PDB file of C-alpha atoms and ligand atoms in Angstrom:
ATOM      1  CA  MET A   1      -4.874  -6.079 -34.010  1.00 64.00           C
ATOM      2  CA  LEU A   2      -1.644  -5.376 -32.112  1.00 67.00           C
ATOM      3  CA  GLN A   3      -1.233  -7.984 -29.387  1.00 80.00           C
ATOM      4  CA  ILE A   4       1.009  -7.450 -26.363  1.00 91.00           C
ATOM      5  CA  ASP A   5       2.798 -10.604 -25.154  1.00 95.00           C
ATOM      6  CA  LEU A   6       2.693 -10.858 -21.348  1.00 97.00           C
ATOM      7  CA  THR A   7       3.478 -14.556 -21.085  1.00 97.00           C
ATOM      8  CA  GLY A   8       5.001 -15.359 -17.700  1.00 97.00           C
ATOM      9  CA  LYS A   9       3.639 -12.181 -16.075  1.00 98.00           C
ATOM     10  CA  ARG A  10       1.378 -12.362 -13.022  1.00 98.00           C
ATOM     11  CA  ALA A  11      -1.505  -9.978 -12.366  1.00 98.00           C
ATOM     12  CA  LEU A  12      -3.874  -9.421  -9.459  1.00 98.00           C
ATOM     13  CA  ILE A  13      -7.225  -7.840 -10.344  1.00 98.00           C
ATOM     14  CA  MET A  14      -9.187  -6.441  -7.406  1.00 98.00           C
ATOM     15  CA  GLY A  15     -12.902  -5.645  -7.827  1.00 97.00           C
ATOM     16  CA  VAL A  16     -14.751  -7.879 -10.284  1.00 96.00           C
ATOM     17  CA  THR A  17     -18.512  -8.378  -9.985  1.00 96.00           C
ATOM     18  CA  ASN A  18     -19.411  -9.818 -13.383  1.00 96.00           C
ATOM     19  CA  ARG A  19     -18.399  -9.818 -17.054  1.00 96.00           C
ATOM     20  CA  ARG A  20     -19.419  -6.155 -17.394  1.00 97.00           C
ATOM     21  CA  SER A  21     -16.976  -5.041 -14.658  1.00 97.00           C
ATOM     22  CA  LEU A  22     -14.162  -2.787 -15.866  1.00 98.00           C
ATOM     23  CA  GLY A  23     -11.766  -4.921 -13.805  1.00 98.00           C
ATOM     24  CA  TRP A  24     -12.855  -7.918 -15.862  1.00 98.00           C
ATOM     25  CA  SER A  25     -12.382  -6.010 -19.121  1.00 98.00           C
ATOM     26  CA  ILE A  26      -8.702  -5.447 -18.226  1.00 98.00           C
ATOM     27  CA  ALA A  27      -8.363  -9.010 -16.882  1.00 98.00           C
ATOM     28  CA  ALA A  28      -9.667 -10.469 -20.148  1.00 97.00           C
ATOM     29  CA  LYS A  29      -7.030  -8.535 -22.101  1.00 97.00           C
ATOM     30  CA  LEU A  30      -4.282  -9.610 -19.688  1.00 98.00           C
ATOM     31  CA  HIS A  31      -5.410 -13.210 -20.112  1.00 97.00           C
ATOM     32  CA  ALA A  32      -5.407 -12.893 -23.904  1.00 96.00           C
ATOM     33  CA  ALA A  33      -1.843 -11.543 -23.642  1.00 96.00           C
ATOM     34  CA  GLY A  34      -0.782 -14.661 -21.740  1.00 97.00           C
ATOM     35  CA  ALA A  35      -0.587 -13.367 -18.149  1.00 98.00           C
ATOM     36  CA  GLU A  36      -1.443 -15.567 -15.163  1.00 98.00           C
ATOM     37  CA  LEU A  37      -4.275 -14.082 -13.089  1.00 98.00           C
ATOM     38  CA  ALA A  38      -5.532 -13.797  -9.526  1.00 98.00           C
ATOM     39  CA  PHE A  39      -8.745 -12.018  -8.585  1.00 98.00           C
ATOM     40  CA  SER A  40     -10.262 -10.577  -5.464  1.00 98.00           C
ATOM     41  CA  TYR A  41     -13.982 -10.182  -4.896  1.00 97.00           C
ATOM     42  CA  GLN A  42     -15.669  -8.233  -2.134  1.00 97.00           C
ATOM     43  CA  GLY A  43     -17.897 -10.836  -0.478  1.00 94.00           C
ATOM     44  CA  GLU A  44     -19.102 -14.438  -0.621  1.00 93.00           C
ATOM     45  CA  ARG A  45     -22.182 -13.527  -2.689  1.00 94.00           C
ATOM     46  CA  LEU A  46     -19.892 -12.578  -5.601  1.00 95.00           C
ATOM     47  CA  LYS A  47     -17.819 -15.761  -5.520  1.00 96.00           C
ATOM     48  CA  GLY A  48     -20.101 -17.890  -7.739  1.00 96.00           C
ATOM     49  CA  GLU A  49     -20.146 -15.332 -10.549  1.00 95.00           C
ATOM     50  CA  LEU A  50     -16.352 -15.039 -10.514  1.00 96.00           C
ATOM     51  CA  GLU A  51     -15.997 -18.846 -10.513  1.00 96.00           C
ATOM     52  CA  LYS A  52     -18.217 -18.963 -13.610  1.00 96.00           C
ATOM     53  CA  LEU A  53     -16.240 -16.178 -15.304  1.00 96.00           C
ATOM     54  CA  THR A  54     -12.891 -17.852 -14.676  1.00 97.00           C
ATOM     55  CA  LYS A  55     -13.921 -21.461 -15.389  1.00 95.00           C
ATOM     56  CA  ASP A  56     -11.814 -21.481 -18.571  1.00 93.00           C
ATOM     57  CA  ILE A  57      -8.781 -20.082 -16.728  1.00 94.00           C
ATOM     58  CA  PRO A  58      -7.758 -23.065 -14.560  1.00 91.00           C
ATOM     59  CA  THR A  59      -4.736 -21.289 -13.072  1.00 95.00           C
ATOM     60  CA  ALA A  60      -6.808 -18.332 -11.814  1.00 97.00           C
ATOM     61  CA  ARG A  61      -6.660 -17.826  -8.065  1.00 98.00           C
ATOM     62  CA  LEU A  62      -9.662 -16.287  -6.275  1.00 98.00           C
ATOM     63  CA  TYR A  63      -9.546 -14.398  -2.975  1.00 98.00           C
ATOM     64  CA  GLN A  64     -12.243 -12.775  -0.904  1.00 97.00           C
ATOM     65  CA  VAL A  65     -11.138  -9.262   0.110  1.00 98.00           C
ATOM     66  CA  ASP A  66     -13.261  -6.497   1.556  1.00 98.00           C
ATOM     67  CA  VAL A  67     -10.827  -3.561   1.480  1.00 98.00           C
ATOM     68  CA  THR A  68     -12.150  -2.211   4.780  1.00 98.00           C
ATOM     69  CA  GLU A  69     -10.842  -5.409   6.449  1.00 97.00           C
ATOM     70  CA  GLU A  70      -7.087  -5.025   6.971  1.00 96.00           C
ATOM     71  CA  ASP A  71      -6.561  -8.729   7.734  1.00 97.00           C
ATOM     72  CA  GLN A  72      -8.258  -9.835   4.484  1.00 97.00           C
ATOM     73  CA  LEU A  73      -6.084  -7.427   2.533  1.00 97.00           C
ATOM     74  CA  LYS A  74      -2.909  -8.679   4.167  1.00 98.00           C
ATOM     75  CA  ALA A  75      -3.948 -12.328   3.680  1.00 98.00           C
ATOM     76  CA  VAL A  76      -4.170 -12.121  -0.125  1.00 98.00           C
ATOM     77  CA  PHE A  77      -0.677 -10.661  -0.420  1.00 98.00           C
ATOM     78  CA  ALA A  78       0.740 -13.154   2.083  1.00 98.00           C
ATOM     79  CA  ASP A  79      -0.687 -16.012   0.029  1.00 98.00           C
ATOM     80  CA  LEU A  80       0.546 -14.569  -3.273  1.00 98.00           C
ATOM     81  CA  ALA A  81       3.993 -14.122  -1.701  1.00 98.00           C
ATOM     82  CA  ASP A  82       3.939 -17.885  -1.018  1.00 98.00           C
ATOM     83  CA  VAL A  83       2.579 -19.133  -4.331  1.00 98.00           C
ATOM     84  CA  TRP A  84       3.813 -16.529  -6.810  1.00 98.00           C
ATOM     85  CA  GLY A  85       6.658 -14.770  -4.995  1.00 98.00           C
ATOM     86  CA  THR A  86       6.253 -11.672  -7.156  1.00 98.00           C
ATOM     87  CA  ILE A  87       3.436  -9.641  -8.750  1.00 98.00           C
ATOM     88  CA  ASP A  88       3.952  -7.910 -12.102  1.00 98.00           C
ATOM     89  CA  TYR A  89       0.632  -6.101 -12.474  1.00 98.00           C
ATOM     90  CA  LEU A  90      -2.125  -4.918 -10.187  1.00 98.00           C
ATOM     91  CA  VAL A  91      -5.573  -3.612 -11.161  1.00 98.00           C
ATOM     92  CA  HIS A  92      -7.592  -1.623  -8.589  1.00 98.00           C
ATOM     93  CA  ALA A  93     -11.217  -1.455  -9.767  1.00 98.00           C
ATOM     94  CA  ILE A  94     -13.001  -0.686  -6.508  1.00 98.00           C
ATOM     95  CA  ALA A  95     -15.365   2.136  -5.560  1.00 98.00           C
ATOM     96  CA  PHE A  96     -18.382   2.653  -3.328  1.00 97.00           C
ATOM     97  CA  ALA A  97     -20.504   5.502  -1.969  1.00 96.00           C
ATOM     98  CA  PRO A  98     -23.751   5.111  -0.041  1.00 95.00           C
ATOM     99  CA  ARG A  99     -26.683   5.771  -2.365  1.00 92.00           C
ATOM    100  CA  GLU A 100     -28.114   8.613  -0.270  1.00 94.00           C
ATOM    101  CA  ALA A 101     -24.848  10.506  -0.742  1.00 95.00           C
ATOM    102  CA  MET A 102     -25.407  10.521  -4.501  1.00 92.00           C
ATOM    103  CA  GLU A 103     -29.067  11.513  -4.534  1.00 90.00           C
ATOM    104  CA  GLY A 104     -29.193  14.955  -3.036  1.00 92.00           C
ATOM    105  CA  ARG A 105     -26.808  17.895  -2.720  1.00 96.00           C
ATOM    106  CA  TYR A 106     -23.083  17.441  -1.999  1.00 97.00           C
ATOM    107  CA  ILE A 107     -23.411  19.955   0.831  1.00 98.00           C
ATOM    108  CA  ASP A 108     -25.618  17.480   2.707  1.00 97.00           C
ATOM    109  CA  THR A 109     -23.101  14.601   2.661  1.00 98.00           C
ATOM    110  CA  SER A 110     -22.909  13.093   6.153  1.00 98.00           C
ATOM    111  CA  ARG A 111     -19.565  12.586   7.867  1.00 98.00           C
ATOM    112  CA  ASP A 112     -20.058   8.795   7.842  1.00 98.00           C
ATOM    113  CA  ASP A 113     -20.920   8.645   4.133  1.00 98.00           C
ATOM    114  CA  TRP A 114     -17.973  10.898   3.237  1.00 98.00           C
ATOM    115  CA  VAL A 115     -15.549   8.737   5.215  1.00 98.00           C
ATOM    116  CA  THR A 116     -16.981   5.503   3.772  1.00 98.00           C
ATOM    117  CA  ALA A 117     -16.721   6.723   0.165  1.00 98.00           C
ATOM    118  CA  LEU A 118     -13.187   8.043   0.587  1.00 98.00           C
ATOM    119  CA  GLU A 119     -12.011   4.987   2.518  1.00 98.00           C
ATOM    120  CA  ILE A 120     -13.284   2.404   0.034  1.00 98.00           C
ATOM    121  CA  SER A 121     -12.733   4.344  -3.194  1.00 98.00           C
ATOM    122  CA  ALA A 122      -9.436   6.140  -2.493  1.00 98.00           C
ATOM    123  CA  TYR A 123      -7.652   4.978   0.656  1.00 98.00           C
ATOM    124  CA  SER A 124      -7.900   1.355  -0.526  1.00 98.00           C
ATOM    125  CA  LEU A 125      -5.484   2.181  -3.357  1.00 98.00           C
ATOM    126  CA  VAL A 126      -2.872   3.371  -0.865  1.00 98.00           C
ATOM    127  CA  ALA A 127      -3.311   0.324   1.382  1.00 98.00           C
ATOM    128  CA  ILE A 128      -3.121  -2.035  -1.602  1.00 98.00           C
ATOM    129  CA  ALA A 129      -0.013  -0.335  -3.028  1.00 98.00           C
ATOM    130  CA  ARG A 130       1.697  -0.653   0.364  1.00 98.00           C
ATOM    131  CA  GLU A 131       0.943  -4.388   0.586  1.00 98.00           C
ATOM    132  CA  ALA A 132       1.901  -5.002  -3.053  1.00 98.00           C
ATOM    133  CA  GLU A 133       5.184  -3.059  -3.072  1.00 98.00           C
ATOM    134  CA  PRO A 134       7.319  -5.809  -1.442  1.00 98.00           C
ATOM    135  CA  LEU A 135       6.085  -8.267  -4.104  1.00 98.00           C
ATOM    136  CA  PHE A 136       6.678  -5.953  -7.029  1.00 98.00           C
ATOM    137  CA  THR A 137       9.529  -6.772  -9.333  1.00 98.00           C
ATOM    138  CA  GLU A 138      11.259  -5.211 -12.338  1.00 96.00           C
ATOM    139  CA  GLY A 139       8.634  -3.644 -14.615  1.00 97.00           C
ATOM    140  CA  SER A 140       5.759  -3.925 -12.118  1.00 98.00           C
ATOM    141  CA  SER A 141       2.905  -1.481 -12.474  1.00 98.00           C
ATOM    142  CA  MET A 142      -0.594  -0.693 -11.237  1.00 98.00           C
ATOM    143  CA  VAL A 143      -3.706   0.875 -12.693  1.00 98.00           C
ATOM    144  CA  THR A 144      -6.822   2.225 -11.030  1.00 99.00           C
ATOM    145  CA  LEU A 145     -10.137   3.404 -12.500  1.00 98.00           C
ATOM    146  CA  THR A 146     -11.333   6.972 -12.189  1.00 98.00           C
ATOM    147  CA  TYR A 147     -13.899   9.350 -13.659  1.00 97.00           C
ATOM    148  CA  TYR A 148     -14.080  12.928 -15.030  1.00 97.00           C
ATOM    149  CA  ALA A 149     -16.107  14.067 -11.968  1.00 97.00           C
ATOM    150  CA  ALA A 150     -12.748  14.212 -10.135  1.00 98.00           C
ATOM    151  CA  GLU A 151     -11.966  17.348 -12.157  1.00 97.00           C
ATOM    152  CA  LYS A 152     -15.315  18.953 -12.981  1.00 97.00           C
ATOM    153  CA  VAL A 153     -18.707  19.005 -11.328  1.00 96.00           C
ATOM    154  CA  VAL A 154     -20.962  16.191 -12.508  1.00 93.00           C
ATOM    155  CA  PRO A 155     -24.320  16.622 -10.749  1.00 92.00           C
ATOM    156  CA  LYS A 156     -25.256  13.689  -8.444  1.00 91.00           C
ATOM    157  CA  TYR A 157     -21.737  12.213  -8.549  1.00 93.00           C
ATOM    158  CA  ASN A 158     -21.121  14.252  -5.364  1.00 96.00           C
ATOM    159  CA  VAL A 159     -18.842  12.595  -2.818  1.00 97.00           C
ATOM    160  CA  MET A 160     -17.720  10.036  -5.399  1.00 97.00           C
ATOM    161  CA  GLY A 161     -16.237  12.914  -7.419  1.00 98.00           C
ATOM    162  CA  VAL A 162     -14.326  14.031  -4.337  1.00 98.00           C
ATOM    163  CA  ALA A 163     -13.172  10.445  -3.755  1.00 98.00           C
ATOM    164  CA  LYS A 164     -11.960  10.247  -7.362  1.00 98.00           C
ATOM    165  CA  SER A 165      -9.999  13.510  -6.861  1.00 98.00           C
ATOM    166  CA  ALA A 166      -8.299  11.915  -3.851  1.00 99.00           C
ATOM    167  CA  LEU A 167      -7.689   8.786  -5.906  1.00 99.00           C
ATOM    168  CA  GLU A 168      -6.037  10.712  -8.752  1.00 99.00           C
ATOM    169  CA  ALA A 169      -3.880  12.722  -6.325  1.00 98.00           C
ATOM    170  CA  SER A 170      -2.906   9.448  -4.642  1.00 99.00           C
ATOM    171  CA  VAL A 171      -1.828   8.074  -8.025  1.00 99.00           C
ATOM    172  CA  ARG A 172       0.608  11.004  -8.324  1.00 98.00           C
ATOM    173  CA  TYR A 173       2.010  10.587  -4.798  1.00 98.00           C
ATOM    174  CA  LEU A 174       2.234   6.811  -5.165  1.00 98.00           C
ATOM    175  CA  ALA A 175       3.990   7.285  -8.522  1.00 98.00           C
ATOM    176  CA  TYR A 176       6.637   9.322  -6.687  1.00 98.00           C
ATOM    177  CA  ASP A 177       7.075   6.710  -3.942  1.00 98.00           C
ATOM    178  CA  LEU A 178       7.037   3.660  -6.226  1.00 98.00           C
ATOM    179  CA  GLY A 179       9.036   5.344  -8.974  1.00 98.00           C
ATOM    180  CA  LYS A 180      12.186   5.237  -6.880  1.00 96.00           C
ATOM    181  CA  LYS A 181      12.138   1.463  -7.386  1.00 97.00           C
ATOM    182  CA  GLY A 182      11.107   1.692 -11.034  1.00 98.00           C
ATOM    183  CA  PHE A 183       7.472   0.693 -10.381  1.00 98.00           C
ATOM    184  CA  ARG A 184       4.654   2.609 -12.111  1.00 98.00           C
ATOM    185  CA  ILE A 185       1.039   3.552 -11.353  1.00 99.00           C
ATOM    186  CA  ASN A 186      -1.562   5.265 -13.541  1.00 99.00           C
ATOM    187  CA  ALA A 187      -5.289   5.967 -13.617  1.00 99.00           C
ATOM    188  CA  VAL A 188      -7.659   5.099 -16.449  1.00 98.00           C
ATOM    189  CA  SER A 189     -10.407   7.725 -16.598  1.00 98.00           C
ATOM    190  CA  ALA A 190     -13.270   5.963 -18.329  1.00 98.00           C
ATOM    191  CA  GLY A 191     -16.369   7.532 -19.803  1.00 97.00           C
ATOM    192  CA  PRO A 192     -19.676   6.058 -18.590  1.00 96.00           C
ATOM    193  CA  VAL A 193     -19.906   2.282 -19.197  1.00 96.00           C
ATOM    194  CA  LYS A 194     -22.906   0.158 -18.142  1.00 94.00           C
ATOM    195  CA  THR A 195     -21.771  -1.801 -15.074  1.00 93.00           C
ATOM    196  CA  VAL A 196     -23.380  -2.645 -11.717  1.00 90.00           C
ATOM    197  CA  ALA A 197     -21.627   0.274  -9.977  1.00 87.00           C
ATOM    198  CA  ALA A 198     -22.508   2.700 -12.776  1.00 89.00           C
ATOM    199  CA  ARG A 199     -26.180   1.778 -12.824  1.00 85.00           C
ATOM    200  CA  SER A 200     -26.422   2.609  -9.124  1.00 82.00           C
ATOM    201  CA  ILE A 201     -25.526   6.252  -9.893  1.00 85.00           C
ATOM    202  CA  PRO A 202     -28.709   8.334 -10.100  1.00 81.00           C
ATOM    203  CA  GLY A 203     -29.068   9.737 -13.637  1.00 84.00           C
ATOM    204  CA  PHE A 204     -26.439   7.397 -15.069  1.00 89.00           C
ATOM    205  CA  MET A 205     -28.337   6.803 -18.332  1.00 90.00           C
ATOM    206  CA  LYS A 206     -28.473  10.567 -18.956  1.00 88.00           C
ATOM    207  CA  MET A 207     -24.694  10.760 -18.516  1.00 87.00           C
ATOM    208  CA  TYR A 208     -24.252   7.764 -20.772  1.00 91.00           C
ATOM    209  CA  LYS A 209     -26.333   9.277 -23.590  1.00 90.00           C
ATOM    210  CA  ARG A 210     -24.750  12.706 -23.195  1.00 89.00           C
ATOM    211  CA  VAL A 211     -21.283  11.349 -24.010  1.00 90.00           C
ATOM    212  CA  ALA A 212     -22.393  10.086 -27.412  1.00 91.00           C
ATOM    213  CA  ALA A 213     -24.137  13.391 -28.124  1.00 92.00           C
ATOM    214  CA  VAL A 214     -21.197  15.638 -27.199  1.00 94.00           C
ATOM    215  CA  SER A 215     -17.928  13.719 -27.620  1.00 95.00           C
ATOM    216  CA  PRO A 216     -15.766  14.218 -30.721  1.00 95.00           C
ATOM    217  CA  LEU A 217     -16.083  10.543 -31.628  1.00 97.00           C
ATOM    218  CA  GLY A 218     -19.880  10.727 -31.256  1.00 95.00           C
ATOM    219  CA  ARG A 219     -20.123   7.463 -29.345  1.00 96.00           C
ATOM    220  CA  GLN A 220     -19.873   5.936 -25.909  1.00 95.00           C
ATOM    221  CA  VAL A 221     -16.889   3.881 -24.815  1.00 97.00           C
ATOM    222  CA  ASP A 222     -17.201   0.235 -23.821  1.00 97.00           C
ATOM    223  CA  GLN A 223     -15.394  -2.501 -21.914  1.00 97.00           C
ATOM    224  CA  GLU A 224     -13.180  -3.188 -24.944  1.00 97.00           C
ATOM    225  CA  ASP A 225     -11.897   0.417 -24.986  1.00 98.00           C
ATOM    226  CA  VAL A 226     -11.215   0.383 -21.246  1.00 98.00           C
ATOM    227  CA  GLY A 227      -9.524  -3.041 -21.353  1.00 98.00           C
ATOM    228  CA  ASN A 228      -7.192  -1.914 -24.125  1.00 97.00           C
ATOM    229  CA  LEU A 229      -6.052   1.211 -22.271  1.00 98.00           C
ATOM    230  CA  GLY A 230      -5.664  -0.698 -19.007  1.00 98.00           C
ATOM    231  CA  VAL A 231      -3.449  -3.391 -20.472  1.00 98.00           C
ATOM    232  CA  PHE A 232      -1.405  -0.824 -22.410  1.00 98.00           C
ATOM    233  CA  LEU A 233      -0.714   1.207 -19.253  1.00 98.00           C
ATOM    234  CA  LEU A 234       0.288  -1.915 -17.324  1.00 98.00           C
ATOM    235  CA  SER A 235       2.546  -3.226 -20.073  1.00 98.00           C
ATOM    236  CA  PRO A 236       6.136  -2.281 -20.943  1.00 97.00           C
ATOM    237  CA  MET A 237       4.743  -0.284 -23.882  1.00 97.00           C
ATOM    238  CA  ALA A 238       3.849   2.407 -21.322  1.00 98.00           C
ATOM    239  CA  GLY A 239       7.221   2.119 -19.571  1.00 98.00           C
ATOM    240  CA  GLY A 240       7.764   5.900 -19.559  1.00 98.00           C
ATOM    241  CA  ILE A 241       4.309   6.791 -18.192  1.00 98.00           C
ATOM    242  CA  THR A 242       3.543   7.102 -14.476  1.00 98.00           C
ATOM    243  CA  GLY A 243       1.392   9.248 -12.189  1.00 98.00           C
ATOM    244  CA  GLU A 244      -0.963  10.000 -15.105  1.00 98.00           C
ATOM    245  CA  THR A 245      -4.708  10.077 -15.460  1.00 98.00           C
ATOM    246  CA  ILE A 246      -5.465   9.058 -19.030  1.00 98.00           C
ATOM    247  CA  TYR A 247      -8.931   9.429 -20.493  1.00 98.00           C
ATOM    248  CA  VAL A 248     -10.763   6.854 -22.539  1.00 98.00           C
ATOM    249  CA  ASP A 249     -14.017   8.736 -23.072  1.00 97.00           C
ATOM    250  CA  ALA A 250     -14.361   9.219 -26.842  1.00 97.00           C
ATOM    251  CA  GLY A 251     -12.792  12.657 -26.245  1.00 97.00           C
ATOM    252  CA  PHE A 252     -15.678  13.978 -24.120  1.00 97.00           C
ATOM    253  CA  HIS A 253     -13.416  15.824 -21.663  1.00 97.00           C
ATOM    254  CA  VAL A 254     -11.706  17.951 -24.329  1.00 97.00           C
ATOM    255  CA  MET A 255     -14.976  19.707 -25.174  1.00 96.00           C
ATOM    256  CA  GLY A 256     -15.507  23.117 -23.562  1.00 93.00           C
ATOM    257  CA  MET A 257     -18.941  23.833 -24.997  1.00 87.00           C
ATOM    258  CA  ASP A 258     -21.685  21.968 -26.790  1.00 82.00           C
ATOM    259  CA  LEU A 259     -23.491  24.073 -29.423  1.00 81.00           C
ATOM    260  CA  GLY A 260     -25.640  21.231 -30.684  1.00 74.00           C
ATOM    261  CA  ASP A 261     -25.686  20.216 -34.348  1.00 65.00           C
ATOM    262  CA  ASP A 262     -24.372  22.674 -36.961  1.00 57.00           C
TER     263      ASP A 262
HETATM  264  P1  LIG B   1     -18.450  -2.936 -10.705  1.00 87.44           P
HETATM  265  O1  LIG B   1     -19.659  -2.847  -9.849  1.00 87.44           O
HETATM  266  O2  LIG B   1     -18.383  -4.048 -11.668  1.00 87.44           O
HETATM  267  O3  LIG B   1     -17.111  -2.917  -9.834  1.00 87.44           O
HETATM  268  C1  LIG B   1     -16.984  -2.204  -8.615  1.00 87.44           C
HETATM  269  C2  LIG B   1     -16.364  -3.178  -7.641  1.00 87.44           C
HETATM  270  O4  LIG B   1     -16.042  -2.529  -6.408  1.00 87.44           O
HETATM  271  C3  LIG B   1     -17.307  -4.324  -7.310  1.00 87.44           C
HETATM  272  O5  LIG B   1     -16.733  -5.553  -7.693  1.00 87.44           O
HETATM  273  C4  LIG B   1     -17.452  -4.222  -5.792  1.00 87.44           C
HETATM  274  O6  LIG B   1     -17.594  -5.481  -5.171  1.00 87.44           O
HETATM  275  C5  LIG B   1     -16.147  -3.532  -5.430  1.00 87.44           C
HETATM  276  N1  LIG B   1     -16.175  -3.008  -4.069  1.00 87.44           N
HETATM  277  C6  LIG B   1     -17.018  -2.071  -3.539  1.00 87.44           C
HETATM  278  N2  LIG B   1     -16.785  -1.942  -2.220  1.00 87.44           N
HETATM  279  C7  LIG B   1     -15.762  -2.801  -1.912  1.00 87.44           C
HETATM  280  C8  LIG B   1     -15.090  -3.147  -0.712  1.00 87.44           C
HETATM  281  N3  LIG B   1     -15.409  -2.604   0.484  1.00 87.44           N
HETATM  282  N4  LIG B   1     -14.102  -4.078  -0.771  1.00 87.44           N
HETATM  283  C9  LIG B   1     -13.762  -4.670  -1.943  1.00 87.44           C
HETATM  284  N5  LIG B   1     -14.383  -4.398  -3.116  1.00 87.44           N
HETATM  285  C10 LIG B   1     -15.379  -3.478  -3.085  1.00 87.44           C
HETATM  286  O7  LIG B   1     -18.399  -1.526 -11.481  1.00 87.44           O
HETATM  287  P2  LIG B   1     -17.274  -0.866 -12.399  1.00 87.44           P
HETATM  288  O8  LIG B   1     -17.987   0.239 -13.100  1.00 87.44           O
HETATM  289  O9  LIG B   1     -16.556  -1.886 -13.166  1.00 87.44           O
HETATM  290  O10 LIG B   1     -16.322  -0.187 -11.323  1.00 87.44           O
HETATM  291  C11 LIG B   1     -14.911  -0.422 -11.290  1.00 87.44           C
HETATM  292  C12 LIG B   1     -14.192   0.915 -11.151  1.00 87.44           C
HETATM  293  O11 LIG B   1     -14.376   1.663 -12.355  1.00 87.44           O
HETATM  294  C13 LIG B   1     -14.713   1.802 -10.019  1.00 87.44           C
HETATM  295  O12 LIG B   1     -13.626   2.450  -9.403  1.00 87.44           O
HETATM  296  C14 LIG B   1     -15.562   2.811 -10.764  1.00 87.44           C
HETATM  297  O13 LIG B   1     -15.718   4.037 -10.065  1.00 87.44           O
HETATM  298  C15 LIG B   1     -14.710   2.995 -12.002  1.00 87.44           C
HETATM  299  N6  LIG B   1     -15.357   3.661 -13.130  1.00 87.44           N
HETATM  300  C16 LIG B   1     -16.489   3.174 -13.674  1.00 87.44           C
HETATM  301  C17 LIG B   1     -17.089   3.836 -14.732  1.00 87.44           C
HETATM  302  C18 LIG B   1     -18.358   3.321 -15.341  1.00 87.44           C
HETATM  303  O14 LIG B   1     -19.047   4.078 -16.026  1.00 87.44           O
HETATM  304  N7  LIG B   1     -18.698   2.056 -15.148  1.00 87.44           N
HETATM  305  C19 LIG B   1     -16.509   5.009 -15.264  1.00 87.44           C
HETATM  306  C20 LIG B   1     -15.332   5.483 -14.689  1.00 87.44           C
HETATM  307  C21 LIG B   1     -14.755   4.807 -13.624  1.00 87.44           C
END
């Protein structure tokens, strides 16, 4: 298999819960390519799992960052400025919406739930890009994770679909801002993959099965597929790509109609 060499590069991955996390799937590929890694996790209860995951990566640095806490966000970049000086790659793998906002009708989304979902799932990318920009260096790039419900209605995804639309639009605006310095940002739009966040979406298993039934490749995607696209987009191999949302969904989104088996 083609292996990208990222020896000497430094990457911060934000939003890893366990080995199923899409952030971890990209981190594992970055590690295999030789990059040095730092991770952020949301709260103390996730620290032990991340310590276990990274036990064979002695140089890994771990930071606790809840993206709604401005001081925690600033602290990780201040520390990385001290110890690393520069950041080559950044992975944003963070999303949240209150469960009640994904159970009923979108029309019933409360103001608080709407603001929470958009703040954590979309605004955090802007805040992180702003903190990271001074540490970026030649060839630096970012990726975030998004989903098809940003473009089309996926029942129950509700406010998270709206947050993903804001996220994808932010990728385009951030690409314009960062591009002036040669830095890049792209979104990986992954088909359903079994992770903690995914399993909290009502009806997730139906979505998961539907992809294999309808997509041209006739299968689901997995962490391996997502990791490969993530590391490609970060790497110099994608040096001419920015502001894009690129799908890794076994081709599901190209289908306009499903007529069942011939
Ligand atoms: P995950 O549960 O492993 O990761 C989500 C992460 O978001 C968790 O680590 C959680 O701690 C973090 N997070 C939530 N609120 C936070 C906050 N306030 N501060 C800091 N971190 C916070 O699940 P995942 O599926 O790997 O999700 C990663 C990204 O991939 C998300 O943006 C998700 O929407 C996206 N995505 C997932 C799928 C899928 O099917 N799993 C498909 C497309 C896109």
